Coordinates of C-alpha atoms and ligand atoms in Angstrom, one line a residue:
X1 CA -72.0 -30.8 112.3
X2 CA -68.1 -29.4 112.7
X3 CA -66.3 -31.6 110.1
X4 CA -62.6 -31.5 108.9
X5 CA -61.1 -32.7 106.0
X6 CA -57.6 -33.3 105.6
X7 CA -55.7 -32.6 102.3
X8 CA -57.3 -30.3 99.9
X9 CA -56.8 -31.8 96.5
X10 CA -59.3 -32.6 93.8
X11 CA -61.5 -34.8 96.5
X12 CA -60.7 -32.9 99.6
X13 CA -61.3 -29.9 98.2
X14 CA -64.9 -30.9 96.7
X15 CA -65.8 -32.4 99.6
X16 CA -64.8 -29.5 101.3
X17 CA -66.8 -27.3 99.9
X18 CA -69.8 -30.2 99.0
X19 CA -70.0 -30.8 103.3
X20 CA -70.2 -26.9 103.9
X21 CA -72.8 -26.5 101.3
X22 CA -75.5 -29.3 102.4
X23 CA -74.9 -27.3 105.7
X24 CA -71.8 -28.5 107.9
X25 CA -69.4 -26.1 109.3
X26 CA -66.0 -27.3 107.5
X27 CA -62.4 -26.6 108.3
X28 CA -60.3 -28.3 105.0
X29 CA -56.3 -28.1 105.4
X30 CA -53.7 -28.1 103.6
X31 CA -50.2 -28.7 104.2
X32 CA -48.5 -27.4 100.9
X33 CA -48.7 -23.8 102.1
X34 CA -48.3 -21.9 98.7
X35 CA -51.8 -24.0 98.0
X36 CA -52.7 -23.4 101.9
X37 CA -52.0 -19.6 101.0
X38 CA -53.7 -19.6 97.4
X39 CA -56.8 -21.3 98.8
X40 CA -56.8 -18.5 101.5
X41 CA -56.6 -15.4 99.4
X42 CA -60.1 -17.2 97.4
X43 CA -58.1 -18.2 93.8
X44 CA -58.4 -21.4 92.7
X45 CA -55.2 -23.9 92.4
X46 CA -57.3 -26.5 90.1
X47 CA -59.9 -25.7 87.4
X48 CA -62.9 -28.2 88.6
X49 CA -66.6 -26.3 86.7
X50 CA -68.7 -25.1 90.0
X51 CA -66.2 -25.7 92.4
X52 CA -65.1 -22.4 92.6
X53 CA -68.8 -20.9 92.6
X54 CA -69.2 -23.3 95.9
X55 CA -66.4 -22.5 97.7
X56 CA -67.2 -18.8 97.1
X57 CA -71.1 -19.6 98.3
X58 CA -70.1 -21.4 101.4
X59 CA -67.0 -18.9 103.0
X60 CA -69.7 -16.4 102.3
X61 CA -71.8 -18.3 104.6
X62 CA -69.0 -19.0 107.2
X63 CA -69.2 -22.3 106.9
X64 CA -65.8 -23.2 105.0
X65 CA -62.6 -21.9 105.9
X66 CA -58.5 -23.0 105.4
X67 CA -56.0 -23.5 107.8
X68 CA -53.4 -26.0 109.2
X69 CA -53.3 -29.7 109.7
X70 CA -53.3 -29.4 113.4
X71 CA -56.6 -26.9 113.6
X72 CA -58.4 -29.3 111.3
X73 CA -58.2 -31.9 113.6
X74 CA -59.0 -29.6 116.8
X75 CA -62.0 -28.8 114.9
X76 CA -63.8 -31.4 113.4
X77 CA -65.9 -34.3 115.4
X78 CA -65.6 -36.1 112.0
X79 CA -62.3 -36.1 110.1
X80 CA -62.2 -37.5 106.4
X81 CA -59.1 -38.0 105.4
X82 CA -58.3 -37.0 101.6
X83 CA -54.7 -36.7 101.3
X84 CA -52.8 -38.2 98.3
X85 CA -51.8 -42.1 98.0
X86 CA -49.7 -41.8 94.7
X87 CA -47.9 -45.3 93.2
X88 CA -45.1 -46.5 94.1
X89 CA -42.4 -47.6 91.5
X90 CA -43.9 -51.0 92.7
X91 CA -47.4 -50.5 91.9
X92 CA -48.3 -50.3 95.5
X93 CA -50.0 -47.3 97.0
X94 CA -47.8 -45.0 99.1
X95 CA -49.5 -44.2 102.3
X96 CA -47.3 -42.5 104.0
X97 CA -49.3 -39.5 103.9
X98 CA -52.6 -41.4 105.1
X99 CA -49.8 -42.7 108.2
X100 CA -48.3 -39.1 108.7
X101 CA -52.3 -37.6 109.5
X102 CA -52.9 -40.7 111.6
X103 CA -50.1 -39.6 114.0
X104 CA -50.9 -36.0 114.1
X105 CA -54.5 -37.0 115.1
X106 CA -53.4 -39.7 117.6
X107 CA -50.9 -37.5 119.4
X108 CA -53.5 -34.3 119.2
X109 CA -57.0 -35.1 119.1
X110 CA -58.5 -35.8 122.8
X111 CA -62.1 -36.7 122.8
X112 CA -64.5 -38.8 120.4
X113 CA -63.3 -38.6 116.7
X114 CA -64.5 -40.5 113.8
X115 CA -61.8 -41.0 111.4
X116 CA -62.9 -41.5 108.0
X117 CA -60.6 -42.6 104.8
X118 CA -61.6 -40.9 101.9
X119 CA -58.6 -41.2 99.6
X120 CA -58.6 -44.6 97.5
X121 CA -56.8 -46.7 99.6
X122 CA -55.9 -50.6 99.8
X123 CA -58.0 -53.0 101.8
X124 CA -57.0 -53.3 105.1
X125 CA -56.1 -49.5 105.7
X126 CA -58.8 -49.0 108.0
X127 CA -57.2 -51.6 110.4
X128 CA -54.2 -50.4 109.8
X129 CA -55.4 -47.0 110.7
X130 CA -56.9 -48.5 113.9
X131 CA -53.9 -49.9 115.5
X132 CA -51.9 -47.2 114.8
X133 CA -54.5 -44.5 116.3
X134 CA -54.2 -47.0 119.1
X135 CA -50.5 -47.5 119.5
X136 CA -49.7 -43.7 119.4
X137 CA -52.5 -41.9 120.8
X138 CA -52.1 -39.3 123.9
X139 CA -54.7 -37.2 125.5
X140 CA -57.0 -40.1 125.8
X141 CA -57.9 -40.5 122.6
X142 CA -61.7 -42.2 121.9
X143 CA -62.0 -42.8 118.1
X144 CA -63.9 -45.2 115.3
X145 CA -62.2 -45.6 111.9
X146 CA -64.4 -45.8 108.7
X147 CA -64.4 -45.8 104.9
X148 CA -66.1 -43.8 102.5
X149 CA -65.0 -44.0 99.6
X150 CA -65.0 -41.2 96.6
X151 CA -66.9 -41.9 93.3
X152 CA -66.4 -38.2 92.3
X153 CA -65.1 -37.7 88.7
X154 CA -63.0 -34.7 88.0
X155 CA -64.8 -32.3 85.6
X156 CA -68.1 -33.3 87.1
X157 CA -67.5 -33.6 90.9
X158 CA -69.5 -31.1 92.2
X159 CA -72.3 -32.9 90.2
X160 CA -71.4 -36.0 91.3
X161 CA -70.7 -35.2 95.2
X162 CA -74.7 -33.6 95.5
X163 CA -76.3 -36.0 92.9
X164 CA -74.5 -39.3 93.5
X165 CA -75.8 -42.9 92.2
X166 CA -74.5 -44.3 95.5
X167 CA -73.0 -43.2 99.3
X168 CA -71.1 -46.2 100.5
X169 CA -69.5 -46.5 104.3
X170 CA -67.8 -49.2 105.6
X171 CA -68.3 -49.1 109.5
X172 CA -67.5 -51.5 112.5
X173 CA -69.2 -49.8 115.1
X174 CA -73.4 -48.7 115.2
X175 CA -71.7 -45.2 116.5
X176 CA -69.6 -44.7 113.4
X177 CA -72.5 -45.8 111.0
X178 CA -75.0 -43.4 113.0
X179 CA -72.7 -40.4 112.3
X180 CA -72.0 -41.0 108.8
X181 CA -75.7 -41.4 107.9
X182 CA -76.1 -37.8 110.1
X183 CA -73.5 -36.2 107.6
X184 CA -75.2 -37.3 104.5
X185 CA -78.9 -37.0 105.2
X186 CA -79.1 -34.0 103.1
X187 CA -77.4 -36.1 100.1
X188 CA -79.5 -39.2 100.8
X189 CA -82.8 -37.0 100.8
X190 CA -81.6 -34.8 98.3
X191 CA -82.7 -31.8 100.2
X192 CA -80.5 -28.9 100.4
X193 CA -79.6 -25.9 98.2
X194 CA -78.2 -26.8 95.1
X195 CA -75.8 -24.4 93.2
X196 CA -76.3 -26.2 89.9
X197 CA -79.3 -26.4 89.4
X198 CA -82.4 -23.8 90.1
X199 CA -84.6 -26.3 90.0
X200 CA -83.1 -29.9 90.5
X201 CA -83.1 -32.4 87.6
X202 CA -85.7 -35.5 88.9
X203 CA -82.4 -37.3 90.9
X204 CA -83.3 -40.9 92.0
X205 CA -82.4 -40.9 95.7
X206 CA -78.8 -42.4 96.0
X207 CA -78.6 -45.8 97.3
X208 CA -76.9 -45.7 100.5
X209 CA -74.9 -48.7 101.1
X210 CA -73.4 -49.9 104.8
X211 CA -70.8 -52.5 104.7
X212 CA -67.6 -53.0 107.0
X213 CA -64.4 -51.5 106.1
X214 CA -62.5 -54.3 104.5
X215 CA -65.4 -54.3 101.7
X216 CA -65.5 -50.6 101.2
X217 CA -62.2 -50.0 100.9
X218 CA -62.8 -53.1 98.0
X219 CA -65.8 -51.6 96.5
X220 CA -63.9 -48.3 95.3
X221 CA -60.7 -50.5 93.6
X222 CA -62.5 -52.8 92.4
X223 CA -65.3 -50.2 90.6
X224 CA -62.3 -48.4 88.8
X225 CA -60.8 -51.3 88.1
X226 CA -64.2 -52.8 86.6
X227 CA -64.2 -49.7 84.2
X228 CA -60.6 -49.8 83.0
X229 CA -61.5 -53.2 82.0
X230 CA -64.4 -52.3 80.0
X231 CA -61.9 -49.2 78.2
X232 CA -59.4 -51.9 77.4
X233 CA -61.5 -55.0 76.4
X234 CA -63.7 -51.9 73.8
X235 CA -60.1 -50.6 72.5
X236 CA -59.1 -54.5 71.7
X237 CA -62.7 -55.1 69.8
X238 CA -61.3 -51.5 68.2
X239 CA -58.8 -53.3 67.3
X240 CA -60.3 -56.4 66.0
X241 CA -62.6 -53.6 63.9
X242 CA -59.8 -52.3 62.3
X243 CA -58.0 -56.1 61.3
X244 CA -61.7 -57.1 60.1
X245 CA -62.9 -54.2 58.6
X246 CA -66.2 -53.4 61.0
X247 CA -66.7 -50.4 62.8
X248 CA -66.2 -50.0 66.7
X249 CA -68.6 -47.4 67.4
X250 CA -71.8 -49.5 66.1
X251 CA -69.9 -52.8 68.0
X252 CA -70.1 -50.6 71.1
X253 CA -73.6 -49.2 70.2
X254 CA -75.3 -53.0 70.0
X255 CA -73.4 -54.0 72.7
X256 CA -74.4 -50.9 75.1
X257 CA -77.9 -52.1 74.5
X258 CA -77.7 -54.6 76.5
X259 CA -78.6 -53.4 79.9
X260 CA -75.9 -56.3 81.6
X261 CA -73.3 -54.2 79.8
X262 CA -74.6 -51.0 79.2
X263 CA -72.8 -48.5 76.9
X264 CA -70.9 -46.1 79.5
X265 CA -67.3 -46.8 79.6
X266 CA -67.2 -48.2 75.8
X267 CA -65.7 -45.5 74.4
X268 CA -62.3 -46.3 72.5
X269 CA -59.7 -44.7 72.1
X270 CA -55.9 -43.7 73.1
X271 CA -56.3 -45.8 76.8
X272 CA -57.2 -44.2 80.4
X273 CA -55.3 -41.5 82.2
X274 CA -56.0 -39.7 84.8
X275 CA -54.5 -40.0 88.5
X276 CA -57.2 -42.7 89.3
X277 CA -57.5 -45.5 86.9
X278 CA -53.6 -46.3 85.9
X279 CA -52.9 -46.1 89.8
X280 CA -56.1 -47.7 91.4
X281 CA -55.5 -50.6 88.2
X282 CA -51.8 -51.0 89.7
X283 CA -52.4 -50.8 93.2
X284 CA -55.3 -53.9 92.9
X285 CA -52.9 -56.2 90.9
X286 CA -50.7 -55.6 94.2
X287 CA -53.0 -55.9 97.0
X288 CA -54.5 -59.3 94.8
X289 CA -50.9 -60.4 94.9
X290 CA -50.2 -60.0 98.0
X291 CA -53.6 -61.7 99.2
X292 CA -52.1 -64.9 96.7
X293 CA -54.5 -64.1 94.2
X294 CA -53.4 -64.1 90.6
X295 CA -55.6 -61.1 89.0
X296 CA -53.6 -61.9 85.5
X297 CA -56.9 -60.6 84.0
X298 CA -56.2 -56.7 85.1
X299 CA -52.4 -57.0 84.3
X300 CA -53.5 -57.5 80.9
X301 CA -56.0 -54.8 80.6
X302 CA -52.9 -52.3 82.3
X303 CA -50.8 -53.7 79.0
X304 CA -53.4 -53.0 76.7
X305 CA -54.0 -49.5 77.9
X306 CA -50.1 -49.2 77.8
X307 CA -50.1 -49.9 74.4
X308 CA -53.0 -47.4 73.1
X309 CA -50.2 -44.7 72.9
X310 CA -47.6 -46.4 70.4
X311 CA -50.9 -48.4 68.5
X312 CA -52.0 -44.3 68.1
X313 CA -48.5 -43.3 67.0
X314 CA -47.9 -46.1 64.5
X315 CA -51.3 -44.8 62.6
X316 CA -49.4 -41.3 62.4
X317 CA -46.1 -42.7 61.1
X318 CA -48.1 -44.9 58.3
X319 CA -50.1 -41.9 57.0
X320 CA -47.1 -39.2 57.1
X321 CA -44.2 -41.9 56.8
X322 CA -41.1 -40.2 58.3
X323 CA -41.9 -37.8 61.5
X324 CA -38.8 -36.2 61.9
X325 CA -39.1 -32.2 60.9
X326 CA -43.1 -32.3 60.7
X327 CA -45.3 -30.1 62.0
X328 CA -48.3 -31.4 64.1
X329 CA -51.2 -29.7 65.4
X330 CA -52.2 -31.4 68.6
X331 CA -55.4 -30.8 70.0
X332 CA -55.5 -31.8 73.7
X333 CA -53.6 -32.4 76.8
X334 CA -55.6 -32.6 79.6
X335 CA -56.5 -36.7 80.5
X336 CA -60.3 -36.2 80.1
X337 CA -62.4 -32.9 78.6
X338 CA -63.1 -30.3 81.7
X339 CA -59.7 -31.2 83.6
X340 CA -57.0 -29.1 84.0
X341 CA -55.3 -32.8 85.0
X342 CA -52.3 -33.7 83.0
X343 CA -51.4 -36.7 85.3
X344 CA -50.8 -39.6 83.3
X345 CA -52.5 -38.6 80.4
X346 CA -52.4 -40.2 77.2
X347 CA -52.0 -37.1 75.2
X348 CA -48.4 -36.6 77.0
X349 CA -47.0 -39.9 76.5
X350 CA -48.6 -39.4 72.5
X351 CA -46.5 -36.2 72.5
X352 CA -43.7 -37.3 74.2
X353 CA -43.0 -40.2 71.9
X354 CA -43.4 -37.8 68.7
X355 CA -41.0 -35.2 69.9
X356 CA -38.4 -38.3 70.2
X357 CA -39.1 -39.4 66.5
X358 CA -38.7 -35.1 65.9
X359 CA -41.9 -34.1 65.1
X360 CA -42.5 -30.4 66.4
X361 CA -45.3 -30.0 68.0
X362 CA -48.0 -27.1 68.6
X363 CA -50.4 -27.9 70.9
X364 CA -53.3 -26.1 72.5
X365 CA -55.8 -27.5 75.2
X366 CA -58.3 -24.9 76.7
X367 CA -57.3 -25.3 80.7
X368 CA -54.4 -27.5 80.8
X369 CA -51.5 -25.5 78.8
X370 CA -50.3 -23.8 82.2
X371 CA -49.8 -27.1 83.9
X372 CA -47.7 -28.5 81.1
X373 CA -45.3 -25.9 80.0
X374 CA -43.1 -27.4 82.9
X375 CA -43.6 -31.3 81.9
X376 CA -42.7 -30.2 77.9
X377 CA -41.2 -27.0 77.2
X378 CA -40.1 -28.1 74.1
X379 CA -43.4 -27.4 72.3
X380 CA -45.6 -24.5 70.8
X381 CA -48.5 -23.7 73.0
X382 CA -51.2 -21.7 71.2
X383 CA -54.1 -19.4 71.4
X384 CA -56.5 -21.0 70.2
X385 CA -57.3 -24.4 68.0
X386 CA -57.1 -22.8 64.9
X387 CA -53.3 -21.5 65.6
X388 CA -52.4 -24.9 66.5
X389 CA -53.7 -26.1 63.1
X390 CA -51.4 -24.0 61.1
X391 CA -49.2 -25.5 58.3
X392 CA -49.7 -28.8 60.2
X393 CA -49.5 -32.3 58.3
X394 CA -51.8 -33.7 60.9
X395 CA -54.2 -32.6 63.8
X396 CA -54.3 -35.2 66.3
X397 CA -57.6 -34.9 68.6
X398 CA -56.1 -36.3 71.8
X399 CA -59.2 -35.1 74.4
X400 CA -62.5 -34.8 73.3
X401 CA -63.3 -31.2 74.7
X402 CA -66.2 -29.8 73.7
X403 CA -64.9 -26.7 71.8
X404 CA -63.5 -29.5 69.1
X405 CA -66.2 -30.9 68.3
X406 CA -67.8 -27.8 66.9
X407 CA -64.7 -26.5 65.4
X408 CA -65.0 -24.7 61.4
X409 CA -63.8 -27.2 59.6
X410 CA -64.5 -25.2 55.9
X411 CA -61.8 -22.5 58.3
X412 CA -59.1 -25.5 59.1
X413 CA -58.9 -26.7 55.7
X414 CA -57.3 -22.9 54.8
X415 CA -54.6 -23.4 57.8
X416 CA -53.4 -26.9 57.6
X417 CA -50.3 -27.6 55.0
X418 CA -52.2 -31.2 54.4
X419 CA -55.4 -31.8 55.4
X420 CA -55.2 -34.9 57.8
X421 CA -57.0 -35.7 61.1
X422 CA -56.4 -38.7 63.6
X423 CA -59.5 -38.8 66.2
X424 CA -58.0 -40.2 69.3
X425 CA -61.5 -40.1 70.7
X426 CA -64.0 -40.9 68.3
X427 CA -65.7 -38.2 68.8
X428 CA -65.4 -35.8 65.8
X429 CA -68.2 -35.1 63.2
X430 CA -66.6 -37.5 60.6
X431 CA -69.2 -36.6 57.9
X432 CA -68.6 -32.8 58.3
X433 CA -64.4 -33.6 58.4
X434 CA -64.6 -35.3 55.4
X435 CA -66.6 -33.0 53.7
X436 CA -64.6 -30.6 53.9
X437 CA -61.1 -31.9 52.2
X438 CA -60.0 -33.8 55.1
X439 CA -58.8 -37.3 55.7
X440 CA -60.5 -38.2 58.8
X441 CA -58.5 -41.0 60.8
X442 CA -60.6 -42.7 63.6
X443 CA -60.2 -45.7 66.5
X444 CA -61.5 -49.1 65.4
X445 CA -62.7 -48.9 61.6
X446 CA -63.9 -45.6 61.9
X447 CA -61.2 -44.2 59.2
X448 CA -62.5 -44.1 55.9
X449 CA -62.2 -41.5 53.5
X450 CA -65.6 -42.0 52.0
X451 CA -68.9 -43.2 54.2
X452 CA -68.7 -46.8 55.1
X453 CA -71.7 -48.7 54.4
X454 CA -71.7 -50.1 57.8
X455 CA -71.8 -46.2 59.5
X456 CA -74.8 -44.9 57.1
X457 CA -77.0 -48.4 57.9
X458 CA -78.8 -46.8 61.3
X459 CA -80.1 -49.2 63.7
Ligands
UGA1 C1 -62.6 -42.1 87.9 C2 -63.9 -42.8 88.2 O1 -64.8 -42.7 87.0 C3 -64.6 -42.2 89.4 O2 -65.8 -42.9 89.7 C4 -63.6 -42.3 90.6 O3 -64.1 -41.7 91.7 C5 -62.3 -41.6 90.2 O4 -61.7 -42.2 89.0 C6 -61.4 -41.7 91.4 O5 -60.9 -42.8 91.7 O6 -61.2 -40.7 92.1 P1 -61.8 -39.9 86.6 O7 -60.4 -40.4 86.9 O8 -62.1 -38.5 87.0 O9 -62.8 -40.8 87.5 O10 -62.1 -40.1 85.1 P2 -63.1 -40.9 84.2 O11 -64.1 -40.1 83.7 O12 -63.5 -42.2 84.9 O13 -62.1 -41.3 83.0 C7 -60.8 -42.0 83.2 C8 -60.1 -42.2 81.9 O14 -60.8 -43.1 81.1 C9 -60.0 -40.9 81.0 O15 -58.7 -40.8 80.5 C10 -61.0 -41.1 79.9 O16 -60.7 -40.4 78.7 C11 -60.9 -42.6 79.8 N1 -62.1 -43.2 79.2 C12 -63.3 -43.2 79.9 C13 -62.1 -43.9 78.0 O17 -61.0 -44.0 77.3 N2 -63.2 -44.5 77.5 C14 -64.4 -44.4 78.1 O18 -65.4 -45.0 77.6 C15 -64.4 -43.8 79.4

């Protein structure tokens, strides 16, 4: 089928490239035109693992190419809509870029189009999106409005796009819901050539889930918002752990055993970043407000997630005391591991509130350096994780990638000027830290110098 999608960002650009290679013929614009122009000559502007490799596999094939807004919607019988919906300095979503492609395609598109919202948007969007392809159209416009919303995680969306759990779209019209099921029949059968895999892990066919608009749109802000809660109510048992003396990780281990809660999403730590969760979390307190729904409940899990960063900091100050005129190793900027993504990332606001107490900081993160040398100049970027080690008083893990977790430790403890290590993550080897020479510093309990009993008792 000729599909178009509109905005090529971390969603638009996967899906891109995720329609073309299950077999569609895919036009994906871009209106920033130094991306428009990037994207054209075959480099990458994000670092997403396999994304590249598809987009590669699929203009090979002719089935993806770039161009303008206006030849996206000429082409495509089907147009998802992916551009940005950043916050407001209210908390709502801004749309305007969502109301900006719904004018082009009413004043362009002639014909049948199905306009689909892919970006995470409020409820009621899709109506809004109706009346407004209705009140401007020209050229006799015929067109159905649907959601389908994203569950793609960055750092595994390829994965996630070709294997999903779930497809959900949000129709009000048997036309709309018959396309949509026509676009991912490869996905929902699983058949089609995978790049990641030679031969397919055993993938449970995804659900596929039909609702009307209004509840899709609800099913992706209310999902993210579900998992910010559990991150904040496991980094206030962390907490708890560290006024009572117990130990998060095997809280959130017994816990996770319990199917009802299940132990994804219990991982403490410094809070969420990311451009989803802080947003998606801000943008549902509005919409519930707006709808005269008091959702007190996720203001307080936005509060608690605002307050991982100084909670973090304070552990710093109480182990080196004054900060002003150290040197700290920071290891991490990126919001997750396997991002480039620095927006809203706990790390920055960590670093950000040390350089103001005048620590000096050298940092090194293995893809996102390049993005944040603009955001904070003021700091050392480094080669590699050792450099950023050297003569520090403190190595802060601030993202768990993976390189970290199997650093030489017997090699650190020769560079540092005091051997110290916070674990933003939980997610060192605290046995092999400790062992050699360090103090290892974790979320929740997990801090000791020595082996707590609680950590060597396995379940
Ligand atoms: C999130 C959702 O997981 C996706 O399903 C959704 O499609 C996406 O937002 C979106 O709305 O587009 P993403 O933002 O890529 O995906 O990142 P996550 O892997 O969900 O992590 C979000 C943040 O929570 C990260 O900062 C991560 O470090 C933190 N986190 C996650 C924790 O602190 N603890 C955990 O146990 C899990």
């Amino acid at each position: 089928m000729k599909l178009s999608v509109i905005g090529a960002g971390y969603v638009g650009l996967t899906t891109a490239a995720c329609l073309a290679q299950i077999g569609h013929d895919v036009f994906c614009s871009e209106s920033d035109l130094e991306k428009l122009a990037k994207l054209q000559n075959g480099e990458m502007p994000i670092f997403e693992p396999y994304l590249e490799l598809v987009i590669k596999l699929t203009q090979r094939a002719n089935r993806l190419r770039f161009g303008s807004t206006e030849d996206a919607i000429a082409w495509g019988e089907a147009l998802f809509i992916c551009v940005g919906t950043p916050p407001l300095p209210n908390g709502d979503a801004d749309l305007s870029a969502i109301e900006g492609v719904a004018r082009a395609i009413a004043k362009r598109a002639s014909g049948y189009r199905l306009v689909i919202e892919k970006s995470t948007v409020p409820v009621q969007t899709g109506a809004q999106l109706r009346r407004h392809l209705s009140v401007h159209r020209a050229n006799g416009l015929k067109y159905d409005v649907a959601s389908n919303p994203e569950f793609l995680r960055e750092g595994t969306s390829v994965e996630d796009f070709l294997h999903p759990d779930r497809v959900v779209i949000g129709v009000d019209s048997p036309r709309a819901a018959e396309i949509l099921r026509g676009i991912y029949a490869p996905i929902i059968q699983q058949q089609f050539t995978c790049p990641l895999h030679s031969q397919c892990p055993k993938h449970k066919s995804p659900l596929f889930l039909v609702t009307d608009t209004n509840s899709a749109e609800l099913i992706k802000h209310a999902s993210n918002s579900f998992l910010a809660m559990k991150i904040s109510f496991i980094n206030m048992v962390a907490n708890l752990c560290e006024a009572v003396g117990a130990d998060v990780n095997k809280v959130a281990q017994g816990m996770g055993m319990d199917p009802r809660i299940g132990s994804a999403f219990l991982n403490p730590g410094i809070g969420f970043g990311g451009f989803c969760f802080p947003k998606d979390v801000q943008a549902f307190i509005r919409i519930a407000e707006k709808s005269g729904c008091d959702f007190t409940l996720l203001k307080e899990v936005e509060r608690i997630n605002q307050h991982r960063v100084e909670h973090f900091v304070e552990k710093l100050r109480k182990e080196l005391w004054i900060l002003r005129g150290k040197r700290i190793g920071v290891w991490g900027l990126a919001f997750k591991p396997d991002t480039d993504d620095i927006r809203f990332a706990p790390a920055l606001a960590i670093i950000r509130q040390l350089l103001s107490e005048g620590a000096n900081i050298q940092a090194y993160d293995p893809q996102a350096m390049d993005k944040c040398r603009s955001e904070l100049p003021e700091i050392t970027y480094c080669s590699d994780l050792y450099r950023a080690a050297e003569g520090a008083e403190a190595i802060l893990l601030l993202t768990e990638w993976s390189e970290f977790l199997t650093a030489d430790w017997g090699r650190l403890s020769t560079l540092v000027e005091r051997p110290v290590v916070l674990d933003g993550r939980n997610a060192l080897r605290r046995e092999e830290v400790i062992a050699n020479g360090f103090q290892y510093l974790g979320i929740g309990g997990v801090s000791e110098g020595t082996l707590s009993a609680s950590s060597m008792v396995e379940v």
